[in-house]
mmCIF file of N, CA and C in Angstrom:
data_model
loop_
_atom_site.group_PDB
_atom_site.id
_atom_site.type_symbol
_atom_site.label_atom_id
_atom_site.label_comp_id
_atom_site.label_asym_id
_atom_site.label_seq_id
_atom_site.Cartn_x
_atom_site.Cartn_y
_atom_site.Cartn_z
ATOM 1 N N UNK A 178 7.337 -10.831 9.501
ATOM 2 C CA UNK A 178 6.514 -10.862 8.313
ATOM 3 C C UNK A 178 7.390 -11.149 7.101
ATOM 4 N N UNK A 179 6.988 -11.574 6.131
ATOM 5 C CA UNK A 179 7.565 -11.737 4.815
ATOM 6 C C UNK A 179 6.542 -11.220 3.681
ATOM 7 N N UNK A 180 7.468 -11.169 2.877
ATOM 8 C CA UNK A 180 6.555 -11.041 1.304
ATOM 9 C C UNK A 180 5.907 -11.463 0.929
ATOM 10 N N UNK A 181 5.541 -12.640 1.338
ATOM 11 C CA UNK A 181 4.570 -13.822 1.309
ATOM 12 C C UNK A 181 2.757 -13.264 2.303
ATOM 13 N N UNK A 182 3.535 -12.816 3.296
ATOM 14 C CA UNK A 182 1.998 -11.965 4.634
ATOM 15 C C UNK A 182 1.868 -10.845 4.365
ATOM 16 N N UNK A 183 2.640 -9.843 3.574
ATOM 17 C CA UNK A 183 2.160 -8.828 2.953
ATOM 18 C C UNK A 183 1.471 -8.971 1.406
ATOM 19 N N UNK A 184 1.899 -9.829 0.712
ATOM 20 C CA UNK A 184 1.269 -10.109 -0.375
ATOM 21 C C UNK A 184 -0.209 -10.560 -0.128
ATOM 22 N N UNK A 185 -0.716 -11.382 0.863
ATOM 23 C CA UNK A 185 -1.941 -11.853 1.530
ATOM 24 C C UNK A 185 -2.964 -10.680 1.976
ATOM 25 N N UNK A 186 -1.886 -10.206 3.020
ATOM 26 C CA UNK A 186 -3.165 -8.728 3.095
ATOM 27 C C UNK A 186 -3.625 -8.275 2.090
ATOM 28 N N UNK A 187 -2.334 -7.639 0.815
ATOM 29 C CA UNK A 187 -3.082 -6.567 -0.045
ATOM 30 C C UNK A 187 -4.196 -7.296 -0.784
ATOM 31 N N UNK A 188 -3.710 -8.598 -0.583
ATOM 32 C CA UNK A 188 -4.720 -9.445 -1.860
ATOM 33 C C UNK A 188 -6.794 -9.228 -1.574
ATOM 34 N N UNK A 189 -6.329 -8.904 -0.112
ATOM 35 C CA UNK A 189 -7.990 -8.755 0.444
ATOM 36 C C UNK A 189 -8.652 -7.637 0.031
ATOM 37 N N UNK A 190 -7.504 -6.297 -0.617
ATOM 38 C CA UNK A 190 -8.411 -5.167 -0.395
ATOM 39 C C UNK A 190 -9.592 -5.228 -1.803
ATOM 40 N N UNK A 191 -10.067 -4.777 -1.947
ATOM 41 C CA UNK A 191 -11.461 -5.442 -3.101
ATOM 42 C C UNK A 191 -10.433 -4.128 -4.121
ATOM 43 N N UNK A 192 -10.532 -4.818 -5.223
ATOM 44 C CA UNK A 192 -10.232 -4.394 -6.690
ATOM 45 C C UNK A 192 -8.192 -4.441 -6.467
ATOM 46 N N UNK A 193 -7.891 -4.677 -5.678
ATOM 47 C CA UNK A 193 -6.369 -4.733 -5.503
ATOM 48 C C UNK A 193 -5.742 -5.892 -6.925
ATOM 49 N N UNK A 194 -4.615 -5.261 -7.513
ATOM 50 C CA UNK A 194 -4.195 -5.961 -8.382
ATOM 51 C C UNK A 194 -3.008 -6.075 -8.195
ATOM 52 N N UNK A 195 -2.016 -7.183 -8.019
ATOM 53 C CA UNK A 195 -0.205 -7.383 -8.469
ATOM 54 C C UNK A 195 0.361 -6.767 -9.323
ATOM 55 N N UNK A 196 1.287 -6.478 -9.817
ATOM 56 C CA UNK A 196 2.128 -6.344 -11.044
ATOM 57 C C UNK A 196 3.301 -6.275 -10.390
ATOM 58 N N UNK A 197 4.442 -6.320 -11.564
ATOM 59 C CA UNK A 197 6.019 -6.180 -11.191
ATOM 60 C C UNK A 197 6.658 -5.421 -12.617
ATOM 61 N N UNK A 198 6.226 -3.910 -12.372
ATOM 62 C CA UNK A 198 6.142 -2.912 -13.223
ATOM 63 C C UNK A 198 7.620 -2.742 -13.991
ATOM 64 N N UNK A 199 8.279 -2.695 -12.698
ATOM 65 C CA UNK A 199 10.002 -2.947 -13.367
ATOM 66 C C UNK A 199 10.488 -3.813 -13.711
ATOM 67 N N UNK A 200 10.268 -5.483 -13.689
ATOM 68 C CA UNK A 200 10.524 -6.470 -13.492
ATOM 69 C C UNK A 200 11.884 -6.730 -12.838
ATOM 70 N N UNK A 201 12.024 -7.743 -12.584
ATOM 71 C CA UNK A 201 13.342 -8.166 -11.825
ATOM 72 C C UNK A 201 12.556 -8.521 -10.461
ATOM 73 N N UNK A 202 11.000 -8.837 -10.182
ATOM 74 C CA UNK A 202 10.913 -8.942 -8.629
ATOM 75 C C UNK A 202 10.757 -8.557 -7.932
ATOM 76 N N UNK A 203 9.701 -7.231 -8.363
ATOM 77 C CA UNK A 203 9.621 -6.074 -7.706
ATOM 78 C C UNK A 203 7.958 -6.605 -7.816
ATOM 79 N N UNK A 204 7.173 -6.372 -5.919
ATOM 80 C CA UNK A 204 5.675 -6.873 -6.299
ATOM 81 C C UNK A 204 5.480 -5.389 -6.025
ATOM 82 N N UNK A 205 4.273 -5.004 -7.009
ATOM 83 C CA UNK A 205 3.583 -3.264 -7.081
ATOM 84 C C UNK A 205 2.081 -3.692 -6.877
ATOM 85 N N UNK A 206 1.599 -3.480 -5.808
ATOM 86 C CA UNK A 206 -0.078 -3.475 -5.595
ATOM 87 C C UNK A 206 -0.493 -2.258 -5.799
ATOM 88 N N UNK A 207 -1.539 -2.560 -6.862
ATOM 89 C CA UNK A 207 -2.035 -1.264 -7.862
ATOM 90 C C UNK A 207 -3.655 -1.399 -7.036
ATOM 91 N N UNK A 208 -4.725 -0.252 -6.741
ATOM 92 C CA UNK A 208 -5.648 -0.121 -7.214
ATOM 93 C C UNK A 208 -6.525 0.737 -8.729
ATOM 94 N N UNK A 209 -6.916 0.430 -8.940
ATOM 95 C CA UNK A 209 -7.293 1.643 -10.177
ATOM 96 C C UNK A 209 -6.484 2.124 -11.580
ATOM 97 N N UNK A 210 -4.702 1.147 -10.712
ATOM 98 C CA UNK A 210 -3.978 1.634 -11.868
ATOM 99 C C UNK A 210 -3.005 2.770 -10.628
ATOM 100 N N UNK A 211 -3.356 2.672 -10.190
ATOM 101 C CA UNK A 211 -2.167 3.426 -8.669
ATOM 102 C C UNK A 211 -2.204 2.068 -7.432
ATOM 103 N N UNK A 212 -0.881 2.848 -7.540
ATOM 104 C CA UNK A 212 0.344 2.001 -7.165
ATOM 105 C C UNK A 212 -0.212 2.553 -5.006
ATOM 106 N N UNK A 213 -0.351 1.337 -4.544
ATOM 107 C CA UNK A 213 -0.348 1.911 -3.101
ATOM 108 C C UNK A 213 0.348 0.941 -2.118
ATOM 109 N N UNK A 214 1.173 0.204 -2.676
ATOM 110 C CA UNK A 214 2.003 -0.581 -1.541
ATOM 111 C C UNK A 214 3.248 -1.086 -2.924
ATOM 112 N N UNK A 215 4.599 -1.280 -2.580
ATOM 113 C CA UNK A 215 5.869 -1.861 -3.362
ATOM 114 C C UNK A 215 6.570 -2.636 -2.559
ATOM 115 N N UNK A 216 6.544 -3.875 -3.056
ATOM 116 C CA UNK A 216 7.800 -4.531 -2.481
ATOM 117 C C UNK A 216 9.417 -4.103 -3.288
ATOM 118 N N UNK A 217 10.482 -3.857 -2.838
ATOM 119 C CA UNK A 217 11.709 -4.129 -3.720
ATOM 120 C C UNK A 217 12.063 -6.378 -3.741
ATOM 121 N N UNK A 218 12.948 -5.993 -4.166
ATOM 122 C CA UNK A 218 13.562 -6.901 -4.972
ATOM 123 C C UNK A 218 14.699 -7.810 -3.698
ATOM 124 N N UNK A 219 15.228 -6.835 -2.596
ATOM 125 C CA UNK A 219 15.295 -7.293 -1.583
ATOM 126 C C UNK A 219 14.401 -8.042 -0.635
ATOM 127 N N UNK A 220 13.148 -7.473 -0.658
ATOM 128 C CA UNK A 220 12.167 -8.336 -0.020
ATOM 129 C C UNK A 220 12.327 -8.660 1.654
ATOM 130 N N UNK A 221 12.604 -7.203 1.993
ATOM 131 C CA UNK A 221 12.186 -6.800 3.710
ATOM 132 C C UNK A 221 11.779 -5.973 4.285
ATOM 133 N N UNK A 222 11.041 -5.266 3.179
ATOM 134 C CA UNK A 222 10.503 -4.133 3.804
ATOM 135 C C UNK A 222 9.364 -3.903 2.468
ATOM 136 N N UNK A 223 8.526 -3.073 2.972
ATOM 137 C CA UNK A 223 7.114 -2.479 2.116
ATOM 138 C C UNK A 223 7.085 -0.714 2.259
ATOM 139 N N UNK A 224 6.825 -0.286 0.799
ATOM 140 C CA UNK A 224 7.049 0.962 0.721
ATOM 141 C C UNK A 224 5.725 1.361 0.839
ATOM 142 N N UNK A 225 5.119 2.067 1.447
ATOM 143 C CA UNK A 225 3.137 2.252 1.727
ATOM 144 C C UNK A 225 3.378 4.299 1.254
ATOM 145 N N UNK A 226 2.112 4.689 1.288
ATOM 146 C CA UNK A 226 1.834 6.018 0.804
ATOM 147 C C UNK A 226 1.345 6.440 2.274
ATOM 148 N N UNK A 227 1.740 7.719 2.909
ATOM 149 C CA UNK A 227 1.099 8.185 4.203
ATOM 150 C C UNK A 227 0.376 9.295 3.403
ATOM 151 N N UNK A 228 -0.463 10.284 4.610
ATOM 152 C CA UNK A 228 -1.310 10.925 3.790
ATOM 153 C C UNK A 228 -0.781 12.478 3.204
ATOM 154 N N UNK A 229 0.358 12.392 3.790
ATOM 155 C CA UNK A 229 0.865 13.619 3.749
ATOM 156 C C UNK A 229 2.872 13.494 4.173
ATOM 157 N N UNK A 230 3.231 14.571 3.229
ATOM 158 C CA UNK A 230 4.886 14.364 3.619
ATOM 159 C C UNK A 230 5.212 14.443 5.143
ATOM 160 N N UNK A 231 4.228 15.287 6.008
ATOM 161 C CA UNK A 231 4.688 15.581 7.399
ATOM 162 C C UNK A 231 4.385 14.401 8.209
ATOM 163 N N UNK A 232 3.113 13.234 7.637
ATOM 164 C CA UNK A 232 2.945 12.235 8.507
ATOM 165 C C UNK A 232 4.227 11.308 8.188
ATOM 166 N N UNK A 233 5.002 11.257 7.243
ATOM 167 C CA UNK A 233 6.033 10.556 6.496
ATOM 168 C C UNK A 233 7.749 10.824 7.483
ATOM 169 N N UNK A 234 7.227 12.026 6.899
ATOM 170 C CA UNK A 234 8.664 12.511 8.436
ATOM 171 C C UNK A 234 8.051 12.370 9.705
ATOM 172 N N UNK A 235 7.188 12.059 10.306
ATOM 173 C CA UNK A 235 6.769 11.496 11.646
ATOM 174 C C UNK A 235 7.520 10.458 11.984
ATOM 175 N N UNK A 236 6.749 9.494 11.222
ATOM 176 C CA UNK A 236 7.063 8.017 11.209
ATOM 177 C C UNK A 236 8.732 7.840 11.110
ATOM 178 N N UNK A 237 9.107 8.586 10.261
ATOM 179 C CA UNK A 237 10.687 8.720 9.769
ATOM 180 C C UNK A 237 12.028 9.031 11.368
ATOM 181 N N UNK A 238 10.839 9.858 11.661
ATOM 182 C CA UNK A 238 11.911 10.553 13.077
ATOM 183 C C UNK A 238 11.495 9.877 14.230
ATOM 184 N N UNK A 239 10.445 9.148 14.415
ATOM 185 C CA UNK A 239 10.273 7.742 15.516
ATOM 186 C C UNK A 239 10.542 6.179 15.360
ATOM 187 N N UNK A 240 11.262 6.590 14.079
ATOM 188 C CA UNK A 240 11.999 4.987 13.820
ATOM 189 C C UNK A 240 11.471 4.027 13.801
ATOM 190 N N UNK A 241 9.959 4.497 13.143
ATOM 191 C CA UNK A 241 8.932 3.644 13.075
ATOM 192 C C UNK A 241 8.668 3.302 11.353
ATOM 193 N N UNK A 242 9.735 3.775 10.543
ATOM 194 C CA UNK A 242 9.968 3.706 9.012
ATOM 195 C C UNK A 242 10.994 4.683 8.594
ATOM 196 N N UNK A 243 11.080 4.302 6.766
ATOM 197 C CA UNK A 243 12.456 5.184 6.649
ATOM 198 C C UNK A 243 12.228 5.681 5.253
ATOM 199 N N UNK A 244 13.014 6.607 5.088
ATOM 200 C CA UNK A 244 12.834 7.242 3.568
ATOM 201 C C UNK A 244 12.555 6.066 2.407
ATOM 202 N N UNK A 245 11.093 5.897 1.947
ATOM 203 C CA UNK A 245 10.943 4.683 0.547
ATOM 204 C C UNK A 245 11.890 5.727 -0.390
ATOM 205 N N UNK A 246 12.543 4.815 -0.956
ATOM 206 C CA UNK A 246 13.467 4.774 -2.197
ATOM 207 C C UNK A 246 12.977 5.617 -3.196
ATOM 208 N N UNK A 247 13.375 6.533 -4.242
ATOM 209 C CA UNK A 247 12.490 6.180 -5.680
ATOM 210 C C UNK A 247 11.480 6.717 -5.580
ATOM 211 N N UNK A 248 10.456 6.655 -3.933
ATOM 212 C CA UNK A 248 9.221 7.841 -4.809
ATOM 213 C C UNK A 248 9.229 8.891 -3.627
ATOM 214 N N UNK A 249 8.066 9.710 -4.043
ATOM 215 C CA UNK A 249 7.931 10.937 -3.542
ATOM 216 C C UNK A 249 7.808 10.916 -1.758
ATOM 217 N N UNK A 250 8.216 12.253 -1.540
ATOM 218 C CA UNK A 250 8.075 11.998 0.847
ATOM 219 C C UNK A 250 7.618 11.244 1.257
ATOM 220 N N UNK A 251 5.821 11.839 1.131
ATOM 221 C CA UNK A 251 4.406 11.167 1.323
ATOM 222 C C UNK A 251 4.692 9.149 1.525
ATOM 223 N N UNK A 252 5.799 8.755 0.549
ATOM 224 C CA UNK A 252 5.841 7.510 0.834
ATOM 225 C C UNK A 252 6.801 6.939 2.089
ATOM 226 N N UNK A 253 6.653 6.259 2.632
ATOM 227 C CA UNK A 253 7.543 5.581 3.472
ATOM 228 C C UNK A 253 7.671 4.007 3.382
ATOM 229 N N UNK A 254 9.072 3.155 4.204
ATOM 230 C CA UNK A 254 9.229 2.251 3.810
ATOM 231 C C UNK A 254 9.338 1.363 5.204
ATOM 232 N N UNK A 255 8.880 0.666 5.527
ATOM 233 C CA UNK A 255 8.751 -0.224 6.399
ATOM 234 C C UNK A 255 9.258 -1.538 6.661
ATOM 235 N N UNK A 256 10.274 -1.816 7.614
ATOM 236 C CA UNK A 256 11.316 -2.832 7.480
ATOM 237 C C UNK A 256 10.210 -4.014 8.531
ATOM 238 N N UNK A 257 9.691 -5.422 8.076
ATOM 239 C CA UNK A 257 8.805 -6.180 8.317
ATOM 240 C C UNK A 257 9.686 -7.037 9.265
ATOM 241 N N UNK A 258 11.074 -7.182 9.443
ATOM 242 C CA UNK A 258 11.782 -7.599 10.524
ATOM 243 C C UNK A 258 11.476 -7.325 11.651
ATOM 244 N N UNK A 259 10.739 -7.922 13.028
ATOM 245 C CA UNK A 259 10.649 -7.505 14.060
ATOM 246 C C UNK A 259 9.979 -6.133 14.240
ATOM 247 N N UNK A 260 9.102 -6.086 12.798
ATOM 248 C CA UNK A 260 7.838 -4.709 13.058
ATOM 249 C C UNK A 260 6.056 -6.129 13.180
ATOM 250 N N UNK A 261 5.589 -4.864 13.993
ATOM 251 C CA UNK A 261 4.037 -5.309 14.624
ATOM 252 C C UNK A 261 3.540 -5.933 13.419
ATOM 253 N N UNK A 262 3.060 -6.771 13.039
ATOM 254 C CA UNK A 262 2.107 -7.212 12.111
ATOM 255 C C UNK A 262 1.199 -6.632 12.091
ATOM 256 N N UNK A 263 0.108 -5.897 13.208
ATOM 257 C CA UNK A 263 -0.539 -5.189 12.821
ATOM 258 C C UNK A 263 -0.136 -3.774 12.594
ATOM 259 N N UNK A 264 0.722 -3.439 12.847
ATOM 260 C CA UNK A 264 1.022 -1.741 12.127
ATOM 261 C C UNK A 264 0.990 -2.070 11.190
ATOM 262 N N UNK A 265 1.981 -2.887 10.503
ATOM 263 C CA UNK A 265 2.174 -3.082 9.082
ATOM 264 C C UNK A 265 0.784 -3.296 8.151
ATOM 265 N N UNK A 266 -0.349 -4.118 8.945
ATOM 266 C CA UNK A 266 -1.485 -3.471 7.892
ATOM 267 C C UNK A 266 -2.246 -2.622 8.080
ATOM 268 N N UNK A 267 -1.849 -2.131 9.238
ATOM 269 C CA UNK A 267 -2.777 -0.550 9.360
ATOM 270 C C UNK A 267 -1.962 0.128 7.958
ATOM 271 N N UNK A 268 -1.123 0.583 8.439
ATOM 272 C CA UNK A 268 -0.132 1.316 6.782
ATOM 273 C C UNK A 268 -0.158 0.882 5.818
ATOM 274 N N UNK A 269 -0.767 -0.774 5.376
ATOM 275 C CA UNK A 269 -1.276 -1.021 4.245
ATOM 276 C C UNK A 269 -2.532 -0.586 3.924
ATOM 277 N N UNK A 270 -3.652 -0.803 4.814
ATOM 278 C CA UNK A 270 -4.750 -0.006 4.837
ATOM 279 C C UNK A 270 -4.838 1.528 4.541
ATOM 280 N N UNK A 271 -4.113 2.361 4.996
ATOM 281 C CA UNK A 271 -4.047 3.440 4.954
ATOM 282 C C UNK A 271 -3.594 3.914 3.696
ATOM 283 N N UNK A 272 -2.954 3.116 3.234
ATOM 284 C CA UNK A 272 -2.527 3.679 2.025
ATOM 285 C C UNK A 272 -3.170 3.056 0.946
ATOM 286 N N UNK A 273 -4.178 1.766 1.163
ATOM 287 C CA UNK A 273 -4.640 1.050 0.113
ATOM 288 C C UNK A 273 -6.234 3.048 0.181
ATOM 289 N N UNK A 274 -6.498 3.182 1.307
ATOM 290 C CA UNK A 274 -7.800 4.094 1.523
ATOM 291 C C UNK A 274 -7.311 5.453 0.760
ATOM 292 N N UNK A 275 -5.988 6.132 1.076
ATOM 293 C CA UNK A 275 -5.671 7.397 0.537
ATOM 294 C C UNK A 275 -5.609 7.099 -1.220
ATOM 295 N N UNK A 276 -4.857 5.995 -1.650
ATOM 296 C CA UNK A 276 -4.881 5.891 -2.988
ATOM 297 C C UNK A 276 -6.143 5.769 -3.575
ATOM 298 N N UNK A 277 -6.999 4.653 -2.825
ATOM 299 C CA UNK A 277 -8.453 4.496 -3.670
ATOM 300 C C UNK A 277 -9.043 5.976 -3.772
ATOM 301 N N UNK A 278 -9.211 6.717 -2.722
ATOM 302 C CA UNK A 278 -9.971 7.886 -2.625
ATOM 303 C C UNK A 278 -9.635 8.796 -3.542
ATOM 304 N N UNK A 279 -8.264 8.805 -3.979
ATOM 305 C CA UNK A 279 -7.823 9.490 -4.605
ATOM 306 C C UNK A 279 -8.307 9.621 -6.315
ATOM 307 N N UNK A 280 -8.793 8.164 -6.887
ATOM 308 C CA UNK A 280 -9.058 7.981 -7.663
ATOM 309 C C UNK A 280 -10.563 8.753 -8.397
ATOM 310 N N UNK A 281 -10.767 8.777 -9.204
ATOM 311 C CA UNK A 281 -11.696 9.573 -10.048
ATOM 312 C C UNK A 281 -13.006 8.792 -9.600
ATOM 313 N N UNK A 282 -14.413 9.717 -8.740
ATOM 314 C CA UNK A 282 -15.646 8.877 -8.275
ATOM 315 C C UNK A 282 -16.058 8.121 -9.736
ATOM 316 N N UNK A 283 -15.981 8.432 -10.929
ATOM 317 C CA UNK A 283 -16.641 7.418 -11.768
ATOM 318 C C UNK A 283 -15.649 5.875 -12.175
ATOM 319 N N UNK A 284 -14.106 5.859 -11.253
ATOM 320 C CA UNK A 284 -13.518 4.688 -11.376
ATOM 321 C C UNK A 284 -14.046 4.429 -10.071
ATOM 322 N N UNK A 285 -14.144 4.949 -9.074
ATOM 323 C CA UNK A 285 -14.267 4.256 -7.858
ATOM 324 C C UNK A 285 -15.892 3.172 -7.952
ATOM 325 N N UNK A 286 -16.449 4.330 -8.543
ATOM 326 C CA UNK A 286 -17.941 3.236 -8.403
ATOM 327 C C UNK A 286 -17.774 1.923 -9.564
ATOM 328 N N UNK A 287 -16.398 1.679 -10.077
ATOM 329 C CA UNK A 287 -16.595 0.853 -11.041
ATOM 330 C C UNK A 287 -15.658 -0.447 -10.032
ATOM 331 N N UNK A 288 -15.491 -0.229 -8.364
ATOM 332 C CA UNK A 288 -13.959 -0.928 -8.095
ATOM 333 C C UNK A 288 -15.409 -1.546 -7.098
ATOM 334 N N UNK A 289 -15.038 -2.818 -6.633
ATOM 335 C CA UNK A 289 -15.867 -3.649 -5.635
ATOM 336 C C UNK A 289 -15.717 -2.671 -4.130
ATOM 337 N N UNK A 290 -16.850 -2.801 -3.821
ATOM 338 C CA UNK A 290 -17.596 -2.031 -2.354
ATOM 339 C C UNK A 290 -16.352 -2.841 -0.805
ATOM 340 N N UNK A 291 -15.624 -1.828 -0.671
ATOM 341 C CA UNK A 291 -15.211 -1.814 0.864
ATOM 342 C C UNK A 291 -15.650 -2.706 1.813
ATOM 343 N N UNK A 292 -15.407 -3.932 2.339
ATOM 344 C CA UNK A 292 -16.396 -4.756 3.379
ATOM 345 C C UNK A 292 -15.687 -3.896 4.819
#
């Protein structure tokens, strides 16, 4: 995968927006104004939100991802080298669903309907 097939997925989720908050090349897919997927600046791996710090150290201790940089447990970072294409958007999914939900019901009913 590249930055290029992860940038494609997030682009599908309805109300998903780009930015490059730090600049220098950094892609940040925001819903709502939260942040639920980061590319770095290296550009081989995707930092996604799990739902919880213990699902984070899961993933962490089956070498199925690794400590994301910079933010809190709950996040993990996913090296797109010779990882499943579809894991990689299940964990985009998952984290595009925990962030939206997270958001306040009177922003959510303002974000386009889930297909």
């Amino acid at each position: 995968m590249t930055r290029d097939d992860i940038n494609a997925i997030c682009e599908t989720f309805p109300g998903a927006e780009l930015s490059d908050p730090w600049g220098g090349g950094h892609d940040a897919w925001k819903i709502g104004g939260k942040m639920f997927a980061s590319i770095g600046v290296l550009g081989d791996g995707v930092s996604v939100k799990t739902p919880d710090v213990e699902t984070a150290t899961l993933l962490i201790e089956l070498g199925r991802a690794e400590k994301a940089p910079y933010f809190h447990r709950s996040w993990v970072r996913v090296q797109w080298i010779g990882a499943d294409p579809a894991e990689i958007t299940d964990r985009l999914t998952q984290s595009y669903d925990i962030v939206r939900s997270g958001l306040t019901k009177k922003l959510q009913a303002t974000l386009p309907a889930r297909t």
